[in-house]
Amino acid sequence: MDSISATERYRRGPLAVVRFLGLVLLGAVIGAIASLFAVGFVAAVLALNDLLLISPRSRMMFDHPGLLVAITIAVPTLGGLVVGLVHLAIPERRPHAPADVIAAVQTRRGRLPVRAGSLSALGALVSLGAGASVGQYGPLVHLGATLGSLGARLLRLGRSDDNITIACGVAAAIATAFNAPLAGIVFAHEVVLRHYALRAFAPVAAAALVGHVIATNVLERGALFHVADTAVPHPWEFVAFLAIGGLGALVAGAYMGTLLGVTRLAMRLTLPPPLRPALAGSLLGIAALWVPDILGMGQETLRFATIAGAFGSGELLLVLVLKIAATGLCLGMGFGGGVFSPALVIGTLFGALCGSLVGQFSGAPQETFVFYAVCGMVAVTAPVIGAPLTSLLIVFELTGSYALTTAALASVTLASPIAAQLFGHSLFDIQLESRGLDLSAGRGRAVLRSTPVVELLTEECVTLRPETPVAAAVTALCQARHGEGYLVDEQGRYLGCVGLADLEAAREATAGDLRVGGVVRLARSVLAPDTSLWDAMEVLQDVTGEALPVVDAEADDAFLGVVFESSIARAYLAHSDELRREEHGTG
Amino acid sequence: MLSWGGAYERAQQAALFAPYTAATGRPVAVEQYDGGLDELRRAVADGEVPWDLIDMTRSEAMAACEQGLLEPLSSSLLAPAPDGTPAEEDFLPDAFGRCAITHSVFATVVAYRTDAFPGRRPTVIGDLFDQRRFPGPRALQDTPAVNLEWALLSYRVPLEELYRLLSTRRGLDLALERLDELEEIQWWEAGDTPPRLLAEGKVVMASGYNGRFFDAMVNRGAPIAILWDGQVQEHETWVIPRGSPHPEAAREFLRFATTTERLADLARHIPYGPARRSAAVRVTTHAETGVDMRLHIPTHPLNAERALVKDETWYARTLARIQALFRDWRKSRESREPE
């Protein structure tokens, strides 16, 4: 008990305050760097869009209709090819994304490789620049997180601290891109850290604030929506907003399903990986000749969807379905980019569709049209990224409208839980689950699941040959003060486990030259080297003994050593204690 | 010299032409036009250019420059500020084009009759299209420029995104749809028409140049007021047409007319923002009535809060197509109007 209170004392006091302030300062510095990178990234995407004739303005100013048709198909196709080649240089042969950030933080491995991070950012830049139907916020979040992780690595910080610096990079990226510092802070907590602690809050807030200051001074962007001051929804319309929430969850499900479905389909294609995004790009380009609204991030489409009468109902449905298909196609076939911006567009189109249908059936004037569009936007986006609070705050910070935020709240109330019940917590979690990381039972289990038991392996055990005389075995065990020995043959293969009591009994009963190989073996489960701490604990429930042998089945049952029951228990307690301190620590 | 006539030319006469003649003994002959490049194009093609200098909006100057209708100009011919600051540092950062030098910033604004809507006043540009709250005929310039911008702004889209949205078929359709909702539009071409239509009560709201409205309000006491929301700022430039008969004289006048003193004096006759900082801080009161001119200049912070800067690069490249679209729309509107 003394040692614990000493640690607690170390965690308080003036030195701890200095350490904590240093972390806050580091958060601000990482925030500044991540924010500048975000600004540069956004500017580069816009410049590429202008240069490659993807942005409406550049297309309008280009006065050669025939050539424009060719360019509309060629740019996404060639862009896809370049992206595919860039991704070949990443070890996993896929772009890293926010899901990787979440995995790094949730399993407390806190390291994001710089090479994969920068190549992913490059891939996303080309994808967005060439007009793929993907988002920019995912790459920005990952870029910010990678910078945060790099900062922690350069300063040789511990596991808890690097999780915080990653969250700082994420918060700054969101704060800069949306010019929404509160949303940045909440996103980092809600999606990445998934817990709330004062120790993390202050550095993350500092990073978001710096991002906000840089965004307001460098990026001059208009508010996402303008809401007429007079428009206040009728009470009955809140029922519609709730319904939009429920239905929005299904749209979110369709969106995520399409994306995952195309990803699975792409795996089965015989096409070489770099040609997959090229194929997707050419299909996108051809479709965009008829429906240009699906090209690129879709900021113009999103804006028009908030204006009553800009689209007809049929048109809204068409663009909605095509945008889901285009995004699924682009991301599933290997373009790099986020899922957030397309979700915003899809959701807004869906909300606009609901709004115009309500208008048609009720005959009411469409003064509150923008409310429907925003409700749809939040209802689809929140489940996809698993961040209801962030989505609400983005609406609040971008519109400054309390009425609009309240309406959005009505939609999120149903959308997020329904989607979570039907499909999962978020697209990121579903992706991670398919890669074997299940976050549904929380961080504790994820950490234990991702810690291999081999980390606790020891060779301090008694190994016995089958031909060893029982008497010699008893002596060896007694001298080593162990109650169990492990039978290993000449090739180092594991044959079983014998107990001291059984050996003693056998010696008493036979008094001859019985060998250890003839003694009854204990029923004892074995662990593989990659068995996780969590699975080892499950095994331990049915075992009474001092240790579990670790055997490598792939190397002809080679005996590697043992893991003591007590070390598993200690590791579990240590992990729990670290998590507890990280999640409840004050500074 | 080719200029715009009306109150603007009177101001130029007082602040530029008369002092120039007094200083050099050379008279300045002025012809009037309502903008547009057709005449200049014809003159250059025929090799008979009758003007040495033209006062031109920057968007048209950019288009004319691209079409090779203008002489290149260098900022080095401009005089420094009275304190010695070089012209490059004294002028607005984007005042120098390849063939044009900005001398003033003017705005196209909406003005309304103050007695037309008892108990209320238009406050936002969308009110131009709100005939329920602000009934009565409108006068609009017979060009797509500014009308399309205002029509799309009435959907409350942000200023920053305006030209991106206008670049889509959907944005153009929305803008034309909004213009179509106006029941009665009188189209004007010459800059002094809208103040006259307003003063005569033939329309209740009109678009027009802020200087002309100022002249009607202050010099002639017309019951009108300017709605600054959504004002479209544009640069007014000096250009020398290709094949000008006396290019050297033109350059000499240009240097004279863009000195700090002359620009500040011009702004005492007509409320256009001088393009050089040293002149902007010297703007005082109206030369005749003593009205504080600073409050009537489009670039004054109070007036410029929701000002749109005309995207002239966009217009330079798209004008022909946008004009064709606008003409088609006008034709279809006229064919629908009852005889």
CSV table of C-alpha atoms in Angstrom, one decimal, chain B residues 118-337:
chain,number,residue,atom,x,y,z
B,118,PRO,CA,-44.5,52.7,-45.5
B,119,GLY,CA,-43.3,51.4,-42.2
B,120,ARG,CA,-40.5,49.2,-43.6
B,121,ARG,CA,-37.2,49.4,-45.4
B,122,PRO,CA,-35.3,46.9,-47.4
B,123,THR,CA,-32.3,45.6,-45.4
B,124,VAL,CA,-31.0,42.7,-47.3
B,125,ILE,CA,-30.4,42.1,-51.0
B,126,GLY,CA,-33.1,39.4,-51.0
B,127,ASP,CA,-35.6,42.1,-50.4
B,128,LEU,CA,-35.1,43.2,-54.1
B,129,PHE,CA,-36.9,40.0,-55.0
B,130,ASP,CA,-39.5,40.1,-52.2
B,131,GLN,CA,-42.5,41.6,-54.0
B,132,ARG,CA,-44.9,40.6,-51.2
B,133,ARG,CA,-43.2,42.9,-48.7
B,134,PHE,CA,-41.8,45.4,-51.1
B,135,PRO,CA,-44.3,45.6,-54.0
B,136,GLY,CA,-43.7,47.7,-57.1
B,137,PRO,CA,-41.7,47.6,-60.3
B,138,ARG,CA,-38.0,47.3,-60.4
B,139,ALA,CA,-35.3,48.6,-62.8
B,140,LEU,CA,-32.3,46.3,-63.5
B,141,GLN,CA,-29.3,46.7,-65.7
B,142,ASP,CA,-29.7,44.8,-69.0
B,143,THR,CA,-26.7,42.5,-68.3
B,144,PRO,CA,-26.4,39.2,-66.6
B,145,ALA,CA,-23.6,40.5,-64.3
B,146,VAL,CA,-24.8,41.6,-60.8
B,147,ASN,CA,-28.4,40.5,-61.5
B,148,LEU,CA,-27.3,36.8,-61.4
B,149,GLU,CA,-25.2,37.4,-58.3
B,150,TRP,CA,-28.0,39.1,-56.4
B,151,ALA,CA,-30.6,36.5,-57.5
B,152,LEU,CA,-28.5,33.7,-56.1
B,153,LEU,CA,-27.6,35.7,-53.0
B,154,SER,CA,-31.3,35.9,-52.2
B,155,TYR,CA,-31.2,32.2,-51.4
B,156,ARG,CA,-28.9,33.2,-48.6
B,157,VAL,CA,-25.8,31.5,-50.0
B,158,PRO,CA,-22.5,32.8,-48.6
B,159,LEU,CA,-20.6,35.5,-50.6
B,160,GLU,CA,-17.5,33.3,-50.7
B,161,GLU,CA,-19.2,30.5,-52.5
B,162,LEU,CA,-21.2,32.6,-54.9
B,163,TYR,CA,-19.2,32.1,-58.1
B,164,ARG,CA,-18.6,28.4,-57.4
B,165,LEU,CA,-22.4,28.0,-57.3
B,166,LEU,CA,-23.0,30.2,-60.2
B,167,SER,CA,-20.7,28.0,-62.2
B,168,THR,CA,-23.2,25.1,-62.0
B,169,ARG,CA,-26.2,24.8,-64.3
B,170,ARG,CA,-28.3,24.4,-61.1
B,171,GLY,CA,-27.0,27.7,-59.7
B,172,LEU,CA,-27.7,29.6,-62.9
B,173,ASP,CA,-31.2,28.1,-63.2
B,174,LEU,CA,-31.9,29.1,-59.6
B,175,ALA,CA,-30.8,32.6,-60.3
B,176,LEU,CA,-32.8,33.0,-63.4
B,177,GLU,CA,-35.8,31.5,-61.7
B,178,ARG,CA,-35.5,34.1,-59.0
B,179,LEU,CA,-35.3,36.9,-61.6
B,180,ASP,CA,-38.3,35.4,-63.3
B,181,GLU,CA,-40.4,35.8,-60.2
B,182,LEU,CA,-40.2,39.6,-60.5
B,183,GLU,CA,-43.4,40.7,-62.1
B,184,GLU,CA,-42.3,44.0,-63.7
B,185,ILE,CA,-38.7,44.8,-64.7
B,186,GLN,CA,-37.6,47.9,-66.6
B,187,TRP,CA,-34.2,47.2,-68.1
B,188,TRP,CA,-31.7,50.0,-68.3
B,189,GLU,CA,-28.4,50.5,-70.1
B,190,ALA,CA,-27.2,54.0,-69.5
B,191,GLY,CA,-26.0,54.7,-65.9
B,192,ASP,CA,-28.2,57.8,-65.3
B,193,THR,CA,-31.4,55.9,-66.2
B,194,PRO,CA,-32.0,54.2,-62.8
B,195,PRO,CA,-31.8,57.4,-60.7
B,196,ARG,CA,-34.2,59.1,-63.1
B,197,LEU,CA,-36.7,56.2,-63.0
B,198,LEU,CA,-36.6,56.2,-59.2
B,199,ALA,CA,-36.9,60.0,-59.0
B,200,GLU,CA,-39.9,59.9,-61.4
B,201,GLY,CA,-41.5,57.2,-59.4
B,202,LYS,CA,-41.6,54.8,-62.3
B,203,VAL,CA,-39.9,52.1,-60.3
B,204,VAL,CA,-39.6,51.6,-56.5
B,205,MET,CA,-36.3,49.8,-56.5
B,206,ALA,CA,-33.5,50.0,-59.0
B,207,SER,CA,-29.9,48.7,-59.5
B,208,GLY,CA,-27.4,51.3,-60.4
B,209,TYR,CA,-24.0,52.8,-59.8
B,210,ASN,CA,-23.6,54.2,-56.3
B,211,GLY,CA,-22.2,57.5,-57.6
B,212,ARG,CA,-25.3,58.2,-59.7
B,213,PHE,CA,-27.6,57.5,-56.8
B,214,PHE,CA,-25.5,59.8,-54.6
B,215,ASP,CA,-25.8,62.5,-57.2
B,216,ALA,CA,-29.6,62.1,-57.3
B,217,MET,CA,-29.9,62.1,-53.5
B,218,VAL,CA,-27.5,64.9,-52.6
B,219,ASN,CA,-27.5,67.2,-55.6
B,220,ARG,CA,-31.0,66.8,-56.7
B,221,GLY,CA,-32.8,65.9,-53.5
B,222,ALA,CA,-34.5,62.7,-54.8
B,223,PRO,CA,-36.3,60.7,-52.1
B,224,ILE,CA,-34.1,57.6,-52.5
B,225,ALA,CA,-31.7,55.6,-50.3
B,226,ILE,CA,-29.1,53.1,-51.0
B,227,LEU,CA,-29.2,49.5,-49.8
B,228,TRP,CA,-25.5,48.6,-49.2
B,229,ASP,CA,-26.1,44.9,-48.5
B,230,GLY,CA,-24.8,42.8,-51.4
B,231,GLN,CA,-23.2,45.8,-53.1
B,232,VAL,CA,-21.0,44.5,-56.0
B,233,GLN,CA,-17.7,46.3,-56.0
B,234,GLU,CA,-15.8,46.8,-59.2
B,235,HIS,CA,-12.6,48.5,-60.2
B,236,GLU,CA,-12.8,51.3,-62.7
B,237,THR,CA,-9.6,51.5,-64.8
B,238,TRP,CA,-7.8,53.6,-67.4
B,239,VAL,CA,-6.9,51.7,-70.6
B,240,ILE,CA,-5.2,52.8,-73.8
B,241,PRO,CA,-6.8,51.2,-76.9
B,242,ARG,CA,-4.5,49.5,-79.4
B,243,GLY,CA,-3.9,52.0,-82.2
B,244,SER,CA,-4.6,55.0,-80.2
B,245,PRO,CA,-3.7,58.1,-82.2
B,246,HIS,CA,-1.8,59.8,-79.3
B,247,PRO,CA,-0.6,57.2,-76.9
B,248,GLU,CA,2.1,59.4,-75.3
B,249,ALA,CA,-0.5,62.1,-74.5
B,250,ALA,CA,-2.7,59.4,-73.1
B,251,ARG,CA,0.1,58.2,-70.8
B,252,GLU,CA,0.8,61.8,-69.7
B,253,PHE,CA,-2.9,62.3,-68.8
B,254,LEU,CA,-3.1,59.0,-67.0
B,255,ARG,CA,-0.1,60.0,-64.8
B,256,PHE,CA,-1.8,63.3,-64.1
B,257,ALA,CA,-5.2,61.8,-63.4
B,258,THR,CA,-3.9,59.1,-61.0
B,259,THR,CA,-2.0,61.4,-58.6
B,260,THR,CA,-3.0,61.4,-55.0
B,261,GLU,CA,-4.3,64.9,-55.3
B,262,ARG,CA,-6.5,64.3,-58.4
B,263,LEU,CA,-7.9,61.0,-57.0
B,264,ALA,CA,-8.8,62.6,-53.7
B,265,ASP,CA,-10.4,65.5,-55.5
B,266,LEU,CA,-12.4,63.1,-57.7
B,267,ALA,CA,-13.8,61.5,-54.6
B,268,ARG,CA,-15.0,64.9,-53.4
B,269,HIS,CA,-17.2,65.1,-56.5
B,270,ILE,CA,-18.4,61.5,-56.8
B,271,PRO,CA,-18.3,58.9,-54.0
B,272,TYR,CA,-16.0,56.3,-55.5
B,273,GLY,CA,-13.2,54.8,-53.4
B,274,PRO,CA,-9.8,56.1,-54.6
B,275,ALA,CA,-7.5,53.2,-55.6
B,276,ARG,CA,-4.5,54.7,-53.7
B,277,ARG,CA,-4.3,54.8,-50.0
B,278,SER,CA,-2.8,58.2,-49.8
B,279,ALA,CA,-5.9,59.5,-51.6
B,280,ALA,CA,-8.4,57.5,-49.6
B,281,VAL,CA,-7.3,59.2,-46.3
B,282,ARG,CA,-7.6,62.7,-47.9
B,283,VAL,CA,-11.3,62.2,-48.9
B,284,THR,CA,-13.3,64.8,-47.0
B,285,THR,CA,-16.5,66.5,-47.8
B,286,HIS,CA,-18.5,66.9,-51.0
B,287,ALA,CA,-17.2,69.8,-53.1
B,288,GLU,CA,-20.6,71.6,-53.3
B,289,THR,CA,-22.9,70.5,-50.5
B,290,GLY,CA,-20.3,69.8,-47.8
B,291,VAL,CA,-21.7,66.2,-47.2
B,292,ASP,CA,-19.2,63.9,-45.6
B,293,MET,CA,-18.2,61.8,-48.6
B,294,ARG,CA,-16.5,59.0,-46.5
B,295,LEU,CA,-19.9,57.6,-45.5
B,296,HIS,CA,-21.0,57.3,-49.2
B,297,ILE,CA,-17.9,55.5,-50.5
B,298,PRO,CA,-18.5,51.8,-51.1
B,299,THR,CA,-15.2,50.8,-49.5
B,300,HIS,CA,-16.1,52.5,-46.2
B,301,PRO,CA,-16.2,49.7,-43.5
B,302,LEU,CA,-19.8,50.4,-42.7
B,303,ASN,CA,-20.9,50.0,-46.3
B,304,ALA,CA,-18.6,47.2,-47.2
B,305,GLU,CA,-19.7,44.7,-44.5
B,306,ARG,CA,-21.5,42.5,-47.0
B,307,ALA,CA,-19.8,43.6,-50.2
B,308,LEU,CA,-19.3,41.2,-53.1
B,309,VAL,CA,-16.1,41.7,-55.1
B,310,LYS,CA,-17.0,40.9,-58.7
B,311,ASP,CA,-15.1,37.9,-59.9
B,312,GLU,CA,-13.7,39.5,-63.0
B,313,THR,CA,-11.5,36.5,-64.0
B,314,TRP,CA,-14.7,34.5,-64.1
B,315,TYR,CA,-16.5,37.0,-66.2
B,316,ALA,CA,-13.5,37.6,-68.5
B,317,ARG,CA,-13.7,33.8,-69.4
B,318,THR,CA,-17.4,33.2,-69.3
B,319,LEU,CA,-19.0,36.5,-70.4
B,320,ALA,CA,-20.0,35.4,-73.9
B,321,ARG,CA,-21.7,32.2,-72.7
B,322,ILE,CA,-23.4,33.9,-69.7
B,323,GLN,CA,-24.7,36.7,-71.9
B,324,ALA,CA,-26.1,34.2,-74.4
B,325,LEU,CA,-27.9,32.4,-71.6
B,326,PHE,CA,-29.2,35.7,-70.3
B,327,ARG,CA,-30.4,36.8,-73.7
B,328,ASP,CA,-32.2,33.5,-74.2
B,329,TRP,CA,-33.9,33.8,-70.8
B,330,ARG,CA,-34.9,37.4,-71.6
B,331,LYS,CA,-36.4,36.3,-74.9
B,332,SER,CA,-38.4,33.5,-73.3
B,333,ARG,CA,-39.6,35.9,-70.6
B,334,GLU,CA,-40.7,38.4,-73.2
B,335,SER,CA,-42.5,35.7,-75.2
B,336,ARG,CA,-44.5,34.8,-72.0
B,337,GLU,CA,-45.4,38.4,-71.1
